Amino acid sequence: MHIASGMLSPPVWGTMAVVSGAALAGALVAARKQADERRVPLMGVMGAFIFAAQMVNFSVPLVPGTSGHLGGGFLLGILLGPWLGMIAMASILVVQALVFQDGGVEALGANVFAMGVLPCLLGALVRGVWHGPRRRLAYAMTLAGGIVAVVAGSALVIVWLDCSHRIPAGVTFTQALSLMTVIHLAIGVVEGVVSVAVVRFVLASRPEAVWGDTALASAEEASA
Amino acid sequence: MTARNRHTLIAGALVALLVAGVVSYFASRNPDGLEATQVRLGIAASPDGGVAPPPSPFKDYGLRWLPAGFASNAVAGLAGTVLVLAILLGLGALLKRSRQTEATEATRSTLTLRSPLPQGEGEQRQSSRP
């Protein structure tokens, strides 16, 4: 879902660069409390894993000729919290834009917002209300949250393309929005399923390294 | 670094390298969700273009000097994974150091030891440990 170069108009990419820049500055300040000897290695490997996973495009279920890949911001929001999650996603997107020419350089702010800031906050929100031993509910919320994160990000991209006057005459905003979100609904289901699987795996192997570990660690114990 | 944290780092890095170096070769080559939407609706880049990216040997996830194929994809994937890992561990180390500096200063100025956790969480944390 990386917006390519030349797709957004200067007011749109400029605004999003300022918004994402401010979010990242705040994240860097707030993340200082989070960066300890357990969480930094988890941030490193989860970031590397999301970069790797984004290279694996899969065929979108029910939409032939179309592929999708993991976003990962939602997953990082759950496991690392919003601040370290945003920092990790922004680092991935910068490497992709500058080294792999995937995603426009000027569109970085928009891409960081759609695939980093927004899904990381949603992941942290899900994680934040995830208390007690009701793990089934927590995983159902993770699945649903993954879908919402991808669809919301994809809808934002259409809004930005519309504001940039890139949607051709003869195509309505609603048509563009429905096509984009329907495709990303299918991609979002994969995102949600993978998020649940990875969260379960990391919680089973390193519960104490996960953001806001206390509620979860006791939940694991209660159900064990 | 404790053995557990080192284990997480090594095991996680190996999984990421395997996915980027090997699994990604078998990825779908079809346009992704956004590209497919743009093609179907005729959304094209503006003719005055955007900001050109800096020259890179890894354009489009392949090493420029190798023919497109498994090796080219693997080298690019491994390089990107190592780069992201290095950037994040470096940033993490900087954040950790600034946190420790801040904590030392706070201790010095107040001469009291405080938990860095929000109120109440410290007790929970202890009780959740064996």
PDB file of C-alpha atoms in Angstrom, chain A residues 1-7 13 28 31-45 47-49 51-53 55-59 63-69 84 87-88 91-92 95-102 104-106 157-158 161 166-168 171 175-176 179-180 183-184 187 204-209 212-215 217-218 221, chain B residues 1-2 4-6 8-13 15-17 19-20 23-24 26-38 40-47 49-62 73 76-85 87-89 91-93 95-96 98-100 102 116 121 124-130:
ATOM      1  CA  MET A   1       0.000   0.000   0.000  1.00  0.00           C
ATOM      2  CA  HIS A   2       2.993   2.298  -0.495  1.00  0.00           C
ATOM      3  CA  ILE A   3       1.972   5.536  -2.233  1.00  0.00           C
ATOM      4  CA  ALA A   4       4.373   6.034  -5.141  1.00  0.00           C
ATOM      5  CA  SER A   5       6.190   9.210  -6.134  1.00  0.00           C
ATOM      6  CA  GLY A   6       4.146  11.813  -7.996  1.00  0.00           C
ATOM      7  CA  MET A   7       0.796  10.621  -6.655  1.00  0.00           C
ATOM      8  CA  TRP A  13       2.201  15.300   1.192  1.00  0.00           C
ATOM      9  CA  LEU A  28      10.812   9.499  20.305  1.00  0.00           C
ATOM     10  CA  ALA A  31       9.643   5.883  23.813  1.00  0.00           C
ATOM     11  CA  ARG A  32      12.548   6.719  26.110  1.00  0.00           C
ATOM     12  CA  LYS A  33      10.541   5.249  28.981  1.00  0.00           C
ATOM     13  CA  GLN A  34       9.867   2.091  26.967  1.00  0.00           C
ATOM     14  CA  ALA A  35      13.311   1.279  25.626  1.00  0.00           C
ATOM     15  CA  ASP A  36      14.710  -1.250  28.057  1.00  0.00           C
ATOM     16  CA  GLU A  37      16.875  -4.333  27.632  1.00  0.00           C
ATOM     17  CA  ARG A  38      13.863  -6.574  26.930  1.00  0.00           C
ATOM     18  CA  ARG A  39      11.971  -4.345  24.532  1.00  0.00           C
ATOM     19  CA  VAL A  40      14.819  -3.090  22.331  1.00  0.00           C
ATOM     20  CA  PRO A  41      15.723  -6.578  21.024  1.00  0.00           C
ATOM     21  CA  LEU A  42      12.008  -7.264  20.437  1.00  0.00           C
ATOM     22  CA  MET A  43      11.692  -3.985  18.511  1.00  0.00           C
ATOM     23  CA  GLY A  44      14.716  -4.920  16.383  1.00  0.00           C
ATOM     24  CA  VAL A  45      13.545  -8.389  15.438  1.00  0.00           C
ATOM     25  CA  GLY A  47      10.883  -4.537  12.725  1.00  0.00           C
ATOM     26  CA  ALA A  48      13.158  -6.818  10.703  1.00  0.00           C
ATOM     27  CA  PHE A  49      10.370  -9.395  10.518  1.00  0.00           C
ATOM     28  CA  PHE A  51      10.247  -5.599   6.638  1.00  0.00           C
ATOM     29  CA  ALA A  52      10.759  -9.206   5.500  1.00  0.00           C
ATOM     30  CA  ALA A  53       7.038 -10.039   5.651  1.00  0.00           C
ATOM     31  CA  MET A  55       8.265  -8.568   0.707  1.00  0.00           C
ATOM     32  CA  VAL A  56       5.928 -11.563   0.681  1.00  0.00           C
ATOM     33  CA  ASN A  57       2.979 -10.575  -1.492  1.00  0.00           C
ATOM     34  CA  PHE A  58       0.142 -13.074  -1.416  1.00  0.00           C
ATOM     35  CA  SER A  59      -2.790 -13.408  -3.818  1.00  0.00           C
ATOM     36  CA  VAL A  63      -9.850 -10.608  -6.091  1.00  0.00           C
ATOM     37  CA  PRO A  64      -7.973 -12.273  -8.975  1.00  0.00           C
ATOM     38  CA  GLY A  65      -4.858 -10.615 -10.372  1.00  0.00           C
ATOM     39  CA  THR A  66      -4.270  -8.648  -7.199  1.00  0.00           C
ATOM     40  CA  SER A  67      -1.780  -9.210  -4.401  1.00  0.00           C
ATOM     41  CA  GLY A  68      -1.410  -7.838  -0.923  1.00  0.00           C
ATOM     42  CA  HIS A  69       1.175  -7.837   1.781  1.00  0.00           C
ATOM     43  CA  LEU A  84       8.289   2.076  19.676  1.00  0.00           C
ATOM     44  CA  ILE A  87       9.518   4.348  15.333  1.00  0.00           C
ATOM     45  CA  ALA A  88       9.942   0.830  13.936  1.00  0.00           C
ATOM     46  CA  SER A  91      12.359   3.143   9.997  1.00  0.00           C
ATOM     47  CA  ILE A  92      11.068   0.354   7.751  1.00  0.00           C
ATOM     48  CA  VAL A  95      14.544   2.107   4.231  1.00  0.00           C
ATOM     49  CA  GLN A  96      11.945   0.962   1.682  1.00  0.00           C
ATOM     50  CA  ALA A  97      11.662   4.420   0.093  1.00  0.00           C
ATOM     51  CA  LEU A  98      15.373   5.306   0.023  1.00  0.00           C
ATOM     52  CA  VAL A  99      17.050   1.930  -0.540  1.00  0.00           C
ATOM     53  CA  PHE A 100      14.404  -0.097  -2.390  1.00  0.00           C
ATOM     54  CA  GLN A 101      12.553   2.782  -4.112  1.00  0.00           C
ATOM     55  CA  ASP A 102       9.281   1.361  -2.792  1.00  0.00           C
ATOM     56  CA  GLY A 104       7.680   7.894  -3.000  1.00  0.00           C
ATOM     57  CA  VAL A 105      10.241   9.913  -1.033  1.00  0.00           C
ATOM     58  CA  GLU A 106       7.901  12.908  -0.784  1.00  0.00           C
ATOM     59  CA  VAL A 157      -4.983   6.838   0.714  1.00  0.00           C
ATOM     60  CA  ILE A 158      -8.072   7.385  -1.481  1.00  0.00           C
ATOM     61  CA  LEU A 161      -5.486  10.893  -3.873  1.00  0.00           C
ATOM     62  CA  ARG A 166      -5.465  12.298  -9.045  1.00  0.00           C
ATOM     63  CA  ILE A 167      -8.854  10.556  -9.374  1.00  0.00           C
ATOM     64  CA  PRO A 168      -9.797  10.902 -13.057  1.00  0.00           C
ATOM     65  CA  VAL A 171     -14.629   7.965 -11.543  1.00  0.00           C
ATOM     66  CA  GLN A 175     -16.302   4.215  -6.614  1.00  0.00           C
ATOM     67  CA  ALA A 176     -12.591   4.636  -5.838  1.00  0.00           C
ATOM     68  CA  LEU A 179     -12.833  -0.609  -4.824  1.00  0.00           C
ATOM     69  CA  MET A 180      -9.854   0.229  -2.616  1.00  0.00           C
ATOM     70  CA  ILE A 183      -9.639  -5.170  -1.839  1.00  0.00           C
ATOM     71  CA  HIS A 184      -8.128  -4.135   1.486  1.00  0.00           C
ATOM     72  CA  ILE A 187      -5.980  -8.101   2.747  1.00  0.00           C
ATOM     73  CA  ALA A 204       3.948 -17.673  24.595  1.00  0.00           C
ATOM     74  CA  SER A 205       7.700 -17.200  24.211  1.00  0.00           C
ATOM     75  CA  ARG A 206       8.454 -13.697  25.633  1.00  0.00           C
ATOM     76  CA  PRO A 207       5.412 -12.368  27.543  1.00  0.00           C
ATOM     77  CA  GLU A 208       7.559 -10.083  29.700  1.00  0.00           C
ATOM     78  CA  ALA A 209       8.957  -8.243  26.659  1.00  0.00           C
ATOM     79  CA  GLY A 212       2.038  -3.533  29.005  1.00  0.00           C
ATOM     80  CA  ASP A 213       3.089  -7.058  29.893  1.00  0.00           C
ATOM     81  CA  THR A 214       1.568  -7.208  33.369  1.00  0.00           C
ATOM     82  CA  ALA A 215      -2.087  -7.680  32.492  1.00  0.00           C
ATOM     83  CA  ALA A 217       1.260 -12.206  31.945  1.00  0.00           C
ATOM     84  CA  SER A 218      -1.374 -12.662  34.620  1.00  0.00           C
ATOM     85  CA  GLU A 221      -1.158 -17.567  34.199  1.00  0.00           C
TER      86      GLU A 221
ATOM     87  CA  MET B   1      22.198  -8.610  27.678  1.00  0.00           C
ATOM     88  CA  THR B   2      20.611 -11.613  29.319  1.00  0.00           C
ATOM     89  CA  ARG B   4      16.890 -14.797  27.057  1.00  0.00           C
ATOM     90  CA  ASN B   5      17.082 -11.465  25.305  1.00  0.00           C
ATOM     91  CA  ARG B   6      19.998 -12.705  23.195  1.00  0.00           C
ATOM     92  CA  THR B   8      15.024 -13.670  21.194  1.00  0.00           C
ATOM     93  CA  LEU B   9      17.327 -11.526  19.091  1.00  0.00           C
ATOM     94  CA  ILE B  10      19.051 -14.424  17.338  1.00  0.00           C
ATOM     95  CA  ALA B  11      15.930 -16.551  16.788  1.00  0.00           C
ATOM     96  CA  GLY B  12      13.871 -13.573  15.595  1.00  0.00           C
ATOM     97  CA  ALA B  13      16.601 -12.345  13.261  1.00  0.00           C
ATOM     98  CA  VAL B  15      13.205 -16.014  11.031  1.00  0.00           C
ATOM     99  CA  ALA B  16      13.238 -12.538   9.440  1.00  0.00           C
ATOM    100  CA  LEU B  17      16.288 -13.404   7.293  1.00  0.00           C
ATOM    101  CA  VAL B  19      11.448 -14.830   5.180  1.00  0.00           C
ATOM    102  CA  ALA B  20      13.282 -12.021   3.346  1.00  0.00           C
ATOM    103  CA  VAL B  23      10.182 -17.098   1.283  1.00  0.00           C
ATOM    104  CA  SER B  24       9.894 -13.722  -0.494  1.00  0.00           C
ATOM    105  CA  PHE B  26       7.819 -17.224  -3.900  1.00  0.00           C
ATOM    106  CA  ALA B  27       5.718 -14.086  -3.403  1.00  0.00           C
ATOM    107  CA  SER B  28       2.944 -13.150  -5.829  1.00  0.00           C
ATOM    108  CA  ARG B  29       4.134 -10.842  -8.632  1.00  0.00           C
ATOM    109  CA  ASN B  30       0.669  -9.339  -9.128  1.00  0.00           C
ATOM    110  CA  PRO B  31       0.142  -5.622  -8.445  1.00  0.00           C
ATOM    111  CA  ASP B  32      -0.709  -4.908  -4.804  1.00  0.00           C
ATOM    112  CA  GLY B  33      -4.055  -3.563  -3.609  1.00  0.00           C
ATOM    113  CA  LEU B  34      -3.218   0.101  -4.225  1.00  0.00           C
ATOM    114  CA  GLU B  35      -1.514  -0.533  -7.588  1.00  0.00           C
ATOM    115  CA  ALA B  36      -4.433  -2.667  -8.759  1.00  0.00           C
ATOM    116  CA  THR B  37      -6.911   0.051  -7.739  1.00  0.00           C
ATOM    117  CA  GLN B  38      -4.865   2.701  -9.559  1.00  0.00           C
ATOM    118  CA  ARG B  40      -8.342  -0.210 -12.775  1.00  0.00           C
ATOM    119  CA  LEU B  41      -9.433   3.380 -12.202  1.00  0.00           C
ATOM    120  CA  GLY B  42      -6.756   4.996 -14.374  1.00  0.00           C
ATOM    121  CA  ILE B  43      -5.132   6.888 -11.516  1.00  0.00           C
ATOM    122  CA  ALA B  44      -1.681   7.960 -12.759  1.00  0.00           C
ATOM    123  CA  ALA B  45       1.214   9.899 -11.294  1.00  0.00           C
ATOM    124  CA  SER B  46       1.339  13.617 -11.958  1.00  0.00           C
ATOM    125  CA  PRO B  47       3.488  14.457 -15.021  1.00  0.00           C
ATOM    126  CA  GLY B  49       6.469  13.858 -10.842  1.00  0.00           C
ATOM    127  CA  GLY B  50       7.640  13.878  -7.272  1.00  0.00           C
ATOM    128  CA  VAL B  51      10.970  13.817  -5.495  1.00  0.00           C
ATOM    129  CA  ALA B  52      13.413  11.405  -7.163  1.00  0.00           C
ATOM    130  CA  PRO B  53      14.830   8.791  -4.808  1.00  0.00           C
ATOM    131  CA  PRO B  54      18.612   8.608  -4.345  1.00  0.00           C
ATOM    132  CA  PRO B  55      20.413   6.065  -6.552  1.00  0.00           C
ATOM    133  CA  SER B  56      20.401   2.617  -4.990  1.00  0.00           C
ATOM    134  CA  PRO B  57      21.797  -0.801  -5.973  1.00  0.00           C
ATOM    135  CA  PHE B  58      18.643  -2.435  -4.558  1.00  0.00           C
ATOM    136  CA  LYS B  59      15.904  -0.810  -6.650  1.00  0.00           C
ATOM    137  CA  ASP B  60      12.681  -2.894  -6.617  1.00  0.00           C
ATOM    138  CA  TYR B  61      14.076  -5.504  -4.217  1.00  0.00           C
ATOM    139  CA  GLY B  62      16.823  -6.881  -6.483  1.00  0.00           C
ATOM    140  CA  ASN B  73      16.008 -11.159  -4.530  1.00  0.00           C
ATOM    141  CA  ALA B  76      18.321  -7.478  -1.523  1.00  0.00           C
ATOM    142  CA  GLY B  77      16.047  -9.062   1.088  1.00  0.00           C
ATOM    143  CA  LEU B  78      18.893 -10.015   3.410  1.00  0.00           C
ATOM    144  CA  ALA B  79      20.523  -6.587   3.062  1.00  0.00           C
ATOM    145  CA  GLY B  80      17.261  -4.779   3.855  1.00  0.00           C
ATOM    146  CA  THR B  81      16.518  -6.989   6.850  1.00  0.00           C
ATOM    147  CA  VAL B  82      20.010  -6.485   8.306  1.00  0.00           C
ATOM    148  CA  LEU B  83      19.739  -2.726   7.667  1.00  0.00           C
ATOM    149  CA  VAL B  84      16.350  -2.419   9.440  1.00  0.00           C
ATOM    150  CA  LEU B  85      17.600  -4.552  12.342  1.00  0.00           C
ATOM    151  CA  ILE B  87      18.841   0.872  12.539  1.00  0.00           C
ATOM    152  CA  LEU B  88      16.334  -0.253  15.172  1.00  0.00           C
ATOM    153  CA  LEU B  89      18.934  -1.698  17.553  1.00  0.00           C
ATOM    154  CA  LEU B  91      17.912   3.734  17.799  1.00  0.00           C
ATOM    155  CA  GLY B  92      16.965   1.504  20.712  1.00  0.00           C
ATOM    156  CA  ALA B  93      20.432   1.829  22.225  1.00  0.00           C
ATOM    157  CA  LEU B  95      16.797   5.727  23.525  1.00  0.00           C
ATOM    158  CA  LYS B  96      17.970   3.426  26.300  1.00  0.00           C
ATOM    159  CA  SER B  98      18.995   8.808  27.128  1.00  0.00           C
ATOM    160  CA  ARG B  99      16.584   7.062  29.490  1.00  0.00           C
ATOM    161  CA  GLN B 100      19.422   6.043  31.786  1.00  0.00           C
ATOM    162  CA  GLU B 102      17.567  11.019  32.583  1.00  0.00           C
ATOM    163  CA  PRO B 116       9.713   4.187  36.309  1.00  0.00           C
ATOM    164  CA  GLU B 121       1.721  -1.171  38.053  1.00  0.00           C
ATOM    165  CA  GLN B 124       1.137  -6.031  39.681  1.00  0.00           C
ATOM    166  CA  ARG B 125       4.352  -6.620  37.841  1.00  0.00           C
ATOM    167  CA  GLN B 126       5.992  -8.224  40.822  1.00  0.00           C
ATOM    168  CA  SER B 127       3.038 -10.445  41.552  1.00  0.00           C
ATOM    169  CA  SER B 128       2.918 -11.657  37.965  1.00  0.00           C
ATOM    170  CA  ARG B 129       6.421 -13.044  38.210  1.00  0.00           C
ATOM    171  CA  PRO B 130       7.138 -16.434  39.723  1.00  0.00           C
TER     172      PRO B 130
END
